[in-house]
């Protein structure tokens, strides 16, 4: 898969890096046959990152997995932008250190989701869990939380979300 590793993965990495404010490390694994992938049909892809920041949300570690991805590969190879042709479901495992979690709780995206009034400042694991569950409930049907563990002020989350075609 030399074309895949030398052309497609760098393009996807560049696009992903453009979507976040910062990321320390980023790894991408694409499964499938070269012909299938070059036609834009990616059976499975994994994205693993560390030290990411997105819209003020800090994430220690993130592992994303999606299947049945359809991209505009032919147009990408001609210089067009990456586009997702069909919606996909993405499973995620996210880990937040206590520092990253506290940073997230102060971010505008979290504050907007919590309440327009003075937001609570959670100090215990139970308070953090309650606040995160409140936020997750506002995400609607596009996000499903499978597991949420709060330990020593940090969080581990496993869930699933949808990405619309672009």
Short mmCIF file of N, CA and C in Angstrom, two decimals:
data_model
loop_
_atom_site.label_atom_id
_atom_site.label_comp_id
_atom_site.label_asym_id
_atom_site.label_seq_id
_atom_site.Cartn_x
_atom_site.Cartn_y
_atom_site.Cartn_z
N UNK A 1 0.83 -1.20 0.00
CA UNK A 1 0.00 0.00 0.00
C UNK A 1 0.87 1.25 0.00
N UNK A 2 1.88 1.29 -0.86
CA UNK A 2 2.78 2.43 -0.85
C UNK A 2 2.09 3.72 -1.26
N UNK A 3 1.16 3.67 -2.24
CA UNK A 3 0.43 4.88 -2.63
C UNK A 3 -0.43 5.35 -1.46
N UNK A 4 -1.01 4.39 -0.77
CA UNK A 4 -1.85 4.72 0.37
C UNK A 4 -1.03 5.41 1.45
N UNK A 5 0.09 4.80 1.80
CA UNK A 5 0.90 5.36 2.89
C UNK A 5 1.64 6.62 2.48
N UNK A 6 1.97 6.75 1.19
CA UNK A 6 2.74 7.93 0.78
C UNK A 6 1.86 9.11 0.32
N UNK A 7 0.63 8.85 -0.08
CA UNK A 7 -0.22 9.93 -0.58
C UNK A 7 -1.45 10.14 0.29
N UNK A 8 -2.26 9.10 0.45
CA UNK A 8 -3.56 9.26 1.13
C UNK A 8 -3.41 9.57 2.61
N UNK A 9 -2.58 8.83 3.32
CA UNK A 9 -2.45 9.06 4.77
C UNK A 9 -1.93 10.47 5.06
N UNK A 10 -0.91 10.97 4.35
CA UNK A 10 -0.50 12.36 4.61
C UNK A 10 -1.61 13.38 4.33
N UNK A 11 -2.42 13.15 3.30
CA UNK A 11 -3.53 14.06 3.00
C UNK A 11 -4.54 14.05 4.15
N UNK A 12 -4.87 12.86 4.63
CA UNK A 12 -5.83 12.75 5.73
C UNK A 12 -5.25 13.36 7.00
N UNK A 13 -3.96 13.13 7.26
CA UNK A 13 -3.32 13.75 8.43
C UNK A 13 -3.37 15.27 8.35
N UNK A 14 -3.07 15.79 7.18
CA UNK A 14 -3.11 17.24 6.98
C UNK A 14 -4.51 17.78 7.24
N UNK A 15 -5.52 17.11 6.71
CA UNK A 15 -6.90 17.53 6.91
C UNK A 15 -7.27 17.47 8.40
N UNK A 16 -6.92 16.35 9.06
CA UNK A 16 -7.24 16.22 10.49
C UNK A 16 -6.54 17.29 11.31
N UNK A 17 -5.27 17.56 11.01
CA UNK A 17 -4.55 18.60 11.74
C UNK A 17 -5.19 19.97 11.53
N UNK A 18 -5.79 20.18 10.36
CA UNK A 18 -6.45 21.47 10.10
C UNK A 18 -7.76 21.60 10.89
N UNK A 19 -8.28 20.49 11.39
CA UNK A 19 -9.53 20.51 12.14
C UNK A 19 -9.33 20.79 13.63
N UNK A 20 -8.11 20.65 14.12
CA UNK A 20 -7.83 20.85 15.54
C UNK A 20 -6.90 22.03 15.74
N UNK A 21 -6.96 22.60 16.94
CA UNK A 21 -6.06 23.71 17.27
C UNK A 21 -4.64 23.22 17.48
N UNK A 22 -4.51 22.00 18.03
CA UNK A 22 -3.20 21.44 18.34
C UNK A 22 -3.33 19.93 18.50
N UNK A 23 -2.27 19.21 18.14
CA UNK A 23 -2.19 17.79 18.44
C UNK A 23 -0.71 17.41 18.52
N UNK A 24 -0.34 16.68 19.59
CA UNK A 24 1.06 16.26 19.76
C UNK A 24 1.42 15.14 18.80
N UNK A 25 0.64 14.06 18.83
CA UNK A 25 0.91 12.93 17.95
C UNK A 25 -0.37 12.51 17.26
N UNK A 26 -0.21 12.00 16.05
CA UNK A 26 -1.35 11.57 15.24
C UNK A 26 -0.93 10.38 14.40
N UNK A 27 -1.65 9.26 14.55
CA UNK A 27 -1.39 8.06 13.77
C UNK A 27 -2.67 7.67 13.06
N UNK A 28 -2.53 7.22 11.82
CA UNK A 28 -3.69 6.78 11.06
C UNK A 28 -3.39 5.40 10.49
N UNK A 29 -4.35 4.49 10.65
CA UNK A 29 -4.25 3.16 10.08
C UNK A 29 -5.46 2.96 9.18
N UNK A 30 -5.22 2.53 7.94
CA UNK A 30 -6.30 2.30 7.00
C UNK A 30 -6.25 0.85 6.58
N UNK A 31 -7.39 0.15 6.72
CA UNK A 31 -7.48 -1.25 6.34
C UNK A 31 -8.20 -1.36 5.00
N UNK A 32 -7.76 -2.28 4.19
CA UNK A 32 -8.41 -2.53 2.91
C UNK A 32 -7.38 -2.76 1.82
N UNK A 33 -7.86 -3.19 0.68
CA UNK A 33 -6.99 -3.42 -0.47
C UNK A 33 -6.74 -2.10 -1.18
N UNK A 34 -5.57 -1.95 -1.77
CA UNK A 34 -5.20 -0.70 -2.44
C UNK A 34 -6.22 -0.26 -3.46
N UNK A 35 -6.66 -1.16 -4.32
CA UNK A 35 -7.64 -0.82 -5.36
C UNK A 35 -8.93 -0.29 -4.75
N UNK A 36 -9.39 -0.94 -3.72
CA UNK A 36 -10.62 -0.55 -3.03
C UNK A 36 -10.46 0.84 -2.40
N UNK A 37 -9.34 1.06 -1.74
CA UNK A 37 -9.09 2.34 -1.08
C UNK A 37 -8.93 3.45 -2.11
N UNK A 38 -8.22 3.17 -3.19
CA UNK A 38 -8.02 4.18 -4.22
C UNK A 38 -9.32 4.54 -4.94
N UNK A 39 -10.32 3.67 -4.83
CA UNK A 39 -11.62 4.00 -5.41
C UNK A 39 -12.47 4.81 -4.43
N UNK A 40 -11.94 5.00 -3.21
CA UNK A 40 -12.65 5.80 -2.22
C UNK A 40 -13.43 4.99 -1.21
N UNK A 41 -13.34 3.68 -1.28
CA UNK A 41 -14.06 2.80 -0.36
C UNK A 41 -13.09 2.28 0.69
N UNK A 42 -13.16 2.84 1.89
CA UNK A 42 -12.26 2.44 2.97
C UNK A 42 -13.06 1.59 3.96
N UNK A 43 -12.74 0.29 4.04
CA UNK A 43 -13.49 -0.58 4.93
C UNK A 43 -13.37 -0.20 6.41
N UNK A 44 -12.17 0.23 6.82
CA UNK A 44 -11.96 0.56 8.23
C UNK A 44 -10.79 1.51 8.37
N UNK A 45 -10.93 2.46 9.28
CA UNK A 45 -9.84 3.39 9.57
C UNK A 45 -9.79 3.66 11.06
N UNK A 46 -8.57 3.76 11.57
CA UNK A 46 -8.34 4.12 12.97
C UNK A 46 -7.51 5.39 13.01
N UNK A 47 -7.87 6.28 13.91
CA UNK A 47 -7.10 7.49 14.15
C UNK A 47 -6.78 7.50 15.64
N UNK A 48 -5.50 7.61 15.94
CA UNK A 48 -5.04 7.64 17.33
C UNK A 48 -4.25 8.92 17.52
N UNK A 49 -4.63 9.68 18.53
CA UNK A 49 -3.95 10.94 18.78
C UNK A 49 -3.70 11.16 20.25
N UNK A 50 -2.76 12.04 20.54
CA UNK A 50 -2.44 12.41 21.92
C UNK A 50 -2.20 13.91 21.96
N UNK A 51 -2.58 14.51 23.07
CA UNK A 51 -2.35 15.93 23.27
C UNK A 51 -3.13 16.81 22.31
N UNK A 52 -4.41 16.49 22.10
CA UNK A 52 -5.21 17.24 21.14
C UNK A 52 -6.00 18.35 21.82
N UNK A 53 -6.23 19.42 21.05
CA UNK A 53 -7.08 20.52 21.50
C UNK A 53 -8.00 20.89 20.34
N UNK A 54 -9.32 20.83 20.62
CA UNK A 54 -10.34 21.12 19.61
C UNK A 54 -11.38 22.05 20.23
N UNK A 55 -11.54 23.21 19.65
CA UNK A 55 -12.49 24.22 20.13
C UNK A 55 -12.37 24.42 21.65
N UNK A 56 -11.15 24.47 22.13
CA UNK A 56 -10.91 24.69 23.54
C UNK A 56 -10.98 23.44 24.40
N UNK A 57 -11.34 22.31 23.81
CA UNK A 57 -11.42 21.06 24.56
C UNK A 57 -10.09 20.34 24.47
N UNK A 58 -9.51 20.04 25.61
CA UNK A 58 -8.22 19.35 25.67
C UNK A 58 -8.46 17.86 25.89
N UNK A 59 -7.75 17.03 25.12
CA UNK A 59 -7.89 15.58 25.21
C UNK A 59 -6.50 14.98 25.35
N UNK A 60 -6.31 14.17 26.37
CA UNK A 60 -5.03 13.53 26.61
C UNK A 60 -4.76 12.48 25.54
N UNK A 61 -5.69 11.53 25.37
CA UNK A 61 -5.57 10.48 24.37
C UNK A 61 -6.92 10.27 23.70
N UNK A 62 -6.89 10.01 22.40
CA UNK A 62 -8.13 9.73 21.68
C UNK A 62 -7.87 8.62 20.67
N UNK A 63 -8.82 7.72 20.58
CA UNK A 63 -8.76 6.61 19.63
C UNK A 63 -10.12 6.55 18.94
N UNK A 64 -10.12 6.79 17.63
CA UNK A 64 -11.34 6.80 16.84
C UNK A 64 -11.30 5.66 15.83
N UNK A 65 -12.45 5.05 15.57
CA UNK A 65 -12.53 3.98 14.59
C UNK A 65 -13.82 4.14 13.80
N UNK A 66 -13.71 4.04 12.48
CA UNK A 66 -14.89 4.11 11.62
C UNK A 66 -14.78 3.04 10.55
N UNK A 67 -15.94 2.59 10.09
CA UNK A 67 -15.99 1.58 9.03
C UNK A 67 -16.87 2.09 7.89
N UNK A 68 -16.70 1.49 6.74
CA UNK A 68 -17.49 1.82 5.54
C UNK A 68 -17.43 3.31 5.23
N UNK A 69 -16.22 3.80 5.03
CA UNK A 69 -15.99 5.21 4.74
C UNK A 69 -15.89 5.39 3.23
N UNK A 70 -16.61 6.36 2.72
CA UNK A 70 -16.59 6.64 1.28
C UNK A 70 -16.11 8.06 1.06
N UNK A 71 -14.91 8.18 0.46
CA UNK A 71 -14.29 9.49 0.22
C UNK A 71 -14.19 9.76 -1.27
N UNK A 72 -13.99 11.01 -1.61
CA UNK A 72 -13.82 11.43 -3.00
C UNK A 72 -12.34 11.32 -3.43
N UNK A 73 -11.81 10.11 -3.37
CA UNK A 73 -10.39 9.89 -3.62
C UNK A 73 -9.96 10.36 -5.02
N UNK A 74 -10.75 10.05 -6.04
CA UNK A 74 -10.36 10.46 -7.39
C UNK A 74 -10.20 11.98 -7.48
N UNK A 75 -11.09 12.73 -6.84
CA UNK A 75 -11.00 14.18 -6.85
C UNK A 75 -9.84 14.68 -5.99
N UNK A 76 -9.55 13.99 -4.89
CA UNK A 76 -8.43 14.37 -4.03
C UNK A 76 -7.12 14.28 -4.81
N UNK A 77 -6.97 13.19 -5.58
CA UNK A 77 -5.75 13.00 -6.34
C UNK A 77 -5.60 14.04 -7.45
N UNK A 78 -6.70 14.71 -7.79
CA UNK A 78 -6.66 15.80 -8.78
C UNK A 78 -6.51 17.16 -8.10
N UNK A 79 -6.39 17.15 -6.75
CA UNK A 79 -6.15 18.40 -6.03
C UNK A 79 -7.35 18.98 -5.32
N UNK A 80 -8.51 18.32 -5.38
CA UNK A 80 -9.69 18.82 -4.66
C UNK A 80 -9.56 18.55 -3.17
N UNK A 81 -10.43 19.15 -2.40
CA UNK A 81 -10.46 18.95 -0.95
C UNK A 81 -11.06 17.59 -0.61
N UNK A 82 -10.65 17.08 0.53
CA UNK A 82 -11.20 15.83 1.05
C UNK A 82 -12.67 16.02 1.39
N UNK A 83 -13.50 15.08 0.92
CA UNK A 83 -14.93 15.12 1.24
C UNK A 83 -15.39 13.73 1.64
N UNK A 84 -16.25 13.68 2.63
CA UNK A 84 -16.88 12.45 3.06
C UNK A 84 -18.20 12.34 2.29
N UNK A 85 -18.35 11.28 1.50
CA UNK A 85 -19.50 11.16 0.61
C UNK A 85 -20.76 10.63 1.28
N UNK A 86 -20.61 9.84 2.32
CA UNK A 86 -21.75 9.29 3.06
C UNK A 86 -21.52 9.50 4.55
N UNK A 87 -22.58 9.64 5.33
CA UNK A 87 -22.39 9.75 6.78
C UNK A 87 -21.78 8.47 7.34
N UNK A 88 -21.05 8.61 8.45
CA UNK A 88 -20.45 7.44 9.10
C UNK A 88 -20.68 7.52 10.60
N UNK A 89 -20.60 6.36 11.24
CA UNK A 89 -20.61 6.26 12.70
C UNK A 89 -19.18 6.03 13.13
N UNK A 90 -18.76 6.73 14.17
CA UNK A 90 -17.40 6.64 14.68
C UNK A 90 -17.45 6.21 16.13
N UNK A 91 -16.69 5.17 16.47
CA UNK A 91 -16.56 4.80 17.87
C UNK A 91 -15.35 5.52 18.42
N UNK A 92 -15.41 5.87 19.68
CA UNK A 92 -14.30 6.63 20.26
C UNK A 92 -14.01 6.16 21.67
N UNK A 93 -12.73 6.22 21.98
CA UNK A 93 -12.24 6.05 23.35
C UNK A 93 -11.44 7.31 23.62
N UNK A 94 -11.80 8.02 24.68
CA UNK A 94 -11.15 9.28 25.01
C UNK A 94 -10.70 9.24 26.46
N UNK A 95 -9.51 9.77 26.69
CA UNK A 95 -8.99 9.88 28.04
C UNK A 95 -8.60 11.33 28.28
N UNK A 96 -9.04 11.86 29.42
CA UNK A 96 -8.69 13.23 29.79
C UNK A 96 -7.99 13.20 31.14
N UNK A 97 -6.83 13.82 31.22
CA UNK A 97 -6.14 13.95 32.50
C UNK A 97 -6.94 14.92 33.36
N UNK A 98 -6.69 14.96 34.66
CA UNK A 98 -7.39 15.95 35.49
C UNK A 98 -7.20 17.38 34.99
N UNK A 99 -5.99 17.70 34.52
CA UNK A 99 -5.72 19.06 34.01
C UNK A 99 -6.51 19.33 32.73
N UNK A 100 -6.52 18.34 31.82
CA UNK A 100 -7.28 18.51 30.58
C UNK A 100 -8.77 18.63 30.87
N UNK A 101 -9.27 17.84 31.79
CA UNK A 101 -10.69 17.89 32.13
C UNK A 101 -11.05 19.25 32.72
N UNK A 102 -10.24 19.78 33.61
CA UNK A 102 -10.51 21.10 34.19
C UNK A 102 -10.47 22.18 33.11
N UNK A 103 -9.54 22.05 32.17
CA UNK A 103 -9.47 22.99 31.05
C UNK A 103 -10.74 22.91 30.21
N UNK A 104 -11.22 21.70 29.94
CA UNK A 104 -12.46 21.51 29.17
C UNK A 104 -13.65 22.14 29.88
N UNK A 105 -13.71 21.97 31.19
CA UNK A 105 -14.85 22.48 31.95
C UNK A 105 -14.91 24.01 31.92
N UNK A 106 -13.80 24.65 31.57
CA UNK A 106 -13.76 26.12 31.49
C UNK A 106 -13.89 26.61 30.05
N UNK A 107 -13.95 25.70 29.09
CA UNK A 107 -14.00 26.10 27.68
C UNK A 107 -15.39 26.62 27.32
N UNK A 108 -15.47 27.52 26.36
CA UNK A 108 -16.77 28.08 25.95
C UNK A 108 -17.77 27.02 25.51
N UNK A 109 -17.31 25.98 24.84
CA UNK A 109 -18.23 24.96 24.35
C UNK A 109 -18.89 24.22 25.52
N UNK A 110 -18.14 23.95 26.59
CA UNK A 110 -18.71 23.32 27.78
C UNK A 110 -19.61 24.30 28.52
N UNK A 111 -19.12 25.50 28.70
CA UNK A 111 -19.90 26.50 29.45
C UNK A 111 -21.24 26.77 28.77
N UNK A 112 -21.26 26.83 27.45
CA UNK A 112 -22.51 27.02 26.71
C UNK A 112 -23.46 25.84 26.91
N UNK A 113 -22.89 24.64 27.01
CA UNK A 113 -23.71 23.45 27.16
C UNK A 113 -24.27 23.29 28.57
N UNK A 114 -23.57 23.83 29.55
CA UNK A 114 -23.99 23.64 30.94
C UNK A 114 -25.19 24.51 31.28
N UNK A 115 -24.99 25.81 31.24
CA UNK A 115 -26.04 26.72 31.65
C UNK A 115 -25.62 28.14 31.34
N UNK A 116 -26.56 29.02 31.08
CA UNK A 116 -26.17 30.42 30.88
C UNK A 116 -25.83 31.12 32.20
N UNK A 117 -26.24 30.53 33.30
CA UNK A 117 -25.94 31.10 34.61
C UNK A 117 -24.51 30.75 35.02
N UNK A 118 -24.16 31.11 36.22
CA UNK A 118 -22.83 30.79 36.73
C UNK A 118 -22.66 29.27 36.76
N UNK A 119 -21.68 28.73 36.03
CA UNK A 119 -21.51 27.28 35.98
C UNK A 119 -20.97 26.74 37.30
N UNK A 120 -21.40 25.53 37.64
CA UNK A 120 -20.86 24.91 38.84
C UNK A 120 -19.40 24.53 38.62
N UNK A 121 -18.63 24.53 39.67
CA UNK A 121 -17.24 24.11 39.58
C UNK A 121 -17.14 22.77 40.31
N UNK A 122 -17.11 21.68 39.53
CA UNK A 122 -17.08 20.37 40.18
C UNK A 122 -15.72 20.11 40.83
N UNK A 123 -15.76 19.54 42.01
CA UNK A 123 -14.51 19.25 42.71
C UNK A 123 -14.34 17.77 43.02
N UNK A 124 -15.43 17.02 43.05
CA UNK A 124 -15.32 15.58 43.34
C UNK A 124 -15.59 14.78 42.07
N UNK A 125 -15.18 13.52 42.08
CA UNK A 125 -15.43 12.66 40.93
C UNK A 125 -16.93 12.53 40.65
N UNK A 126 -17.75 12.45 41.69
CA UNK A 126 -19.21 12.34 41.51
C UNK A 126 -19.78 13.61 40.87
N UNK A 127 -19.29 14.77 41.28
CA UNK A 127 -19.75 16.04 40.69
C UNK A 127 -19.32 16.15 39.23
N UNK A 128 -18.10 15.71 38.95
CA UNK A 128 -17.62 15.72 37.57
C UNK A 128 -18.47 14.80 36.71
N UNK A 129 -18.74 13.60 37.21
CA UNK A 129 -19.57 12.63 36.47
C UNK A 129 -20.95 13.22 36.19
N UNK A 130 -21.58 13.80 37.18
CA UNK A 130 -22.92 14.38 37.01
C UNK A 130 -22.91 15.48 35.95
N UNK A 131 -21.89 16.32 35.99
CA UNK A 131 -21.79 17.41 35.03
C UNK A 131 -21.58 16.87 33.61
N UNK A 132 -20.68 15.89 33.45
CA UNK A 132 -20.44 15.31 32.13
C UNK A 132 -21.67 14.59 31.60
N UNK A 133 -22.40 13.90 32.46
CA UNK A 133 -23.63 13.23 32.03
C UNK A 133 -24.67 14.26 31.59
N UNK A 134 -24.72 15.41 32.28
CA UNK A 134 -25.64 16.48 31.88
C UNK A 134 -25.28 16.99 30.48
N UNK A 135 -24.01 17.17 30.22
CA UNK A 135 -23.55 17.66 28.92
C UNK A 135 -23.83 16.63 27.84
N UNK A 136 -23.53 15.36 28.10
CA UNK A 136 -23.75 14.30 27.12
C UNK A 136 -25.24 14.20 26.77
N UNK A 137 -26.11 14.39 27.75
CA UNK A 137 -27.54 14.30 27.48
C UNK A 137 -28.00 15.37 26.50
N UNK A 138 -27.28 16.48 26.41
CA UNK A 138 -27.63 17.56 25.49
C UNK A 138 -27.12 17.33 24.08
N UNK A 139 -26.31 16.28 23.87
CA UNK A 139 -25.78 16.01 22.55
C UNK A 139 -26.80 15.33 21.64
N UNK A 140 -27.87 14.82 22.22
CA UNK A 140 -28.93 14.23 21.41
C UNK A 140 -28.59 12.85 20.88
N UNK A 141 -29.32 12.47 19.83
CA UNK A 141 -29.20 11.13 19.26
C UNK A 141 -27.91 10.91 18.48
N UNK A 142 -27.21 11.98 18.15
CA UNK A 142 -25.99 11.83 17.35
C UNK A 142 -24.82 11.29 18.17
N UNK A 143 -24.97 11.23 19.48
CA UNK A 143 -23.91 10.72 20.34
C UNK A 143 -24.49 9.71 21.31
N UNK A 144 -23.82 8.57 21.42
CA UNK A 144 -24.22 7.54 22.37
C UNK A 144 -23.04 7.29 23.31
N UNK A 145 -23.29 7.42 24.60
CA UNK A 145 -22.26 7.16 25.61
C UNK A 145 -22.37 5.72 26.06
N UNK A 146 -21.29 4.95 25.89
CA UNK A 146 -21.28 3.55 26.31
C UNK A 146 -20.67 3.38 27.70
N UNK A 147 -19.70 4.23 28.02
CA UNK A 147 -19.02 4.11 29.31
C UNK A 147 -18.40 5.44 29.69
N UNK A 148 -18.51 5.79 30.96
CA UNK A 148 -17.88 6.99 31.49
C UNK A 148 -17.31 6.66 32.85
N UNK A 149 -16.00 6.79 32.98
CA UNK A 149 -15.34 6.51 34.26
C UNK A 149 -14.59 7.77 34.69
N UNK A 150 -14.85 8.19 35.91
CA UNK A 150 -14.17 9.34 36.49
C UNK A 150 -13.34 8.83 37.66
N UNK A 151 -12.04 9.08 37.59
CA UNK A 151 -11.15 8.63 38.65
C UNK A 151 -10.11 9.70 38.92
N UNK A 152 -10.01 10.10 40.18
CA UNK A 152 -9.00 11.09 40.60
C UNK A 152 -9.02 12.35 39.74
N UNK A 153 -10.23 12.78 39.35
CA UNK A 153 -10.37 14.02 38.60
C UNK A 153 -10.14 13.90 37.12
N UNK A 154 -9.81 12.71 36.63
CA UNK A 154 -9.64 12.48 35.20
C UNK A 154 -10.82 11.70 34.66
N UNK A 155 -10.93 11.59 33.36
CA UNK A 155 -12.08 10.91 32.76
C UNK A 155 -11.65 9.98 31.64
N UNK A 156 -12.36 8.88 31.53
CA UNK A 156 -12.25 7.98 30.39
C UNK A 156 -13.67 7.79 29.88
N UNK A 157 -13.80 7.92 28.58
CA UNK A 157 -15.11 7.88 27.95
C UNK A 157 -15.06 6.99 26.72
N UNK A 158 -16.08 6.16 26.57
CA UNK A 158 -16.21 5.35 25.37
C UNK A 158 -17.59 5.61 24.82
N UNK A 159 -17.67 5.90 23.54
CA UNK A 159 -18.96 6.21 22.95
C UNK A 159 -18.93 6.11 21.44
N UNK A 160 -19.99 6.66 20.85
CA UNK A 160 -20.16 6.57 19.40
C UNK A 160 -20.86 7.84 18.94
N UNK A 161 -20.44 8.37 17.78
CA UNK A 161 -21.09 9.56 17.26
C UNK A 161 -21.16 9.49 15.74
N UNK A 162 -21.99 10.35 15.17
CA UNK A 162 -22.18 10.38 13.72
C UNK A 162 -21.43 11.56 13.12
N UNK A 163 -20.92 11.35 11.91
CA UNK A 163 -20.33 12.45 11.13
C UNK A 163 -21.11 12.50 9.82
N UNK A 164 -21.63 13.67 9.52
CA UNK A 164 -22.41 13.85 8.31
C UNK A 164 -21.49 13.92 7.09
N UNK A 165 -22.02 13.61 5.94
CA UNK A 165 -21.24 13.75 4.72
C UNK A 165 -20.96 15.23 4.48
N UNK A 166 -19.88 15.51 3.75
CA UNK A 166 -19.48 16.90 3.56
C UNK A 166 -19.56 17.35 2.11
#
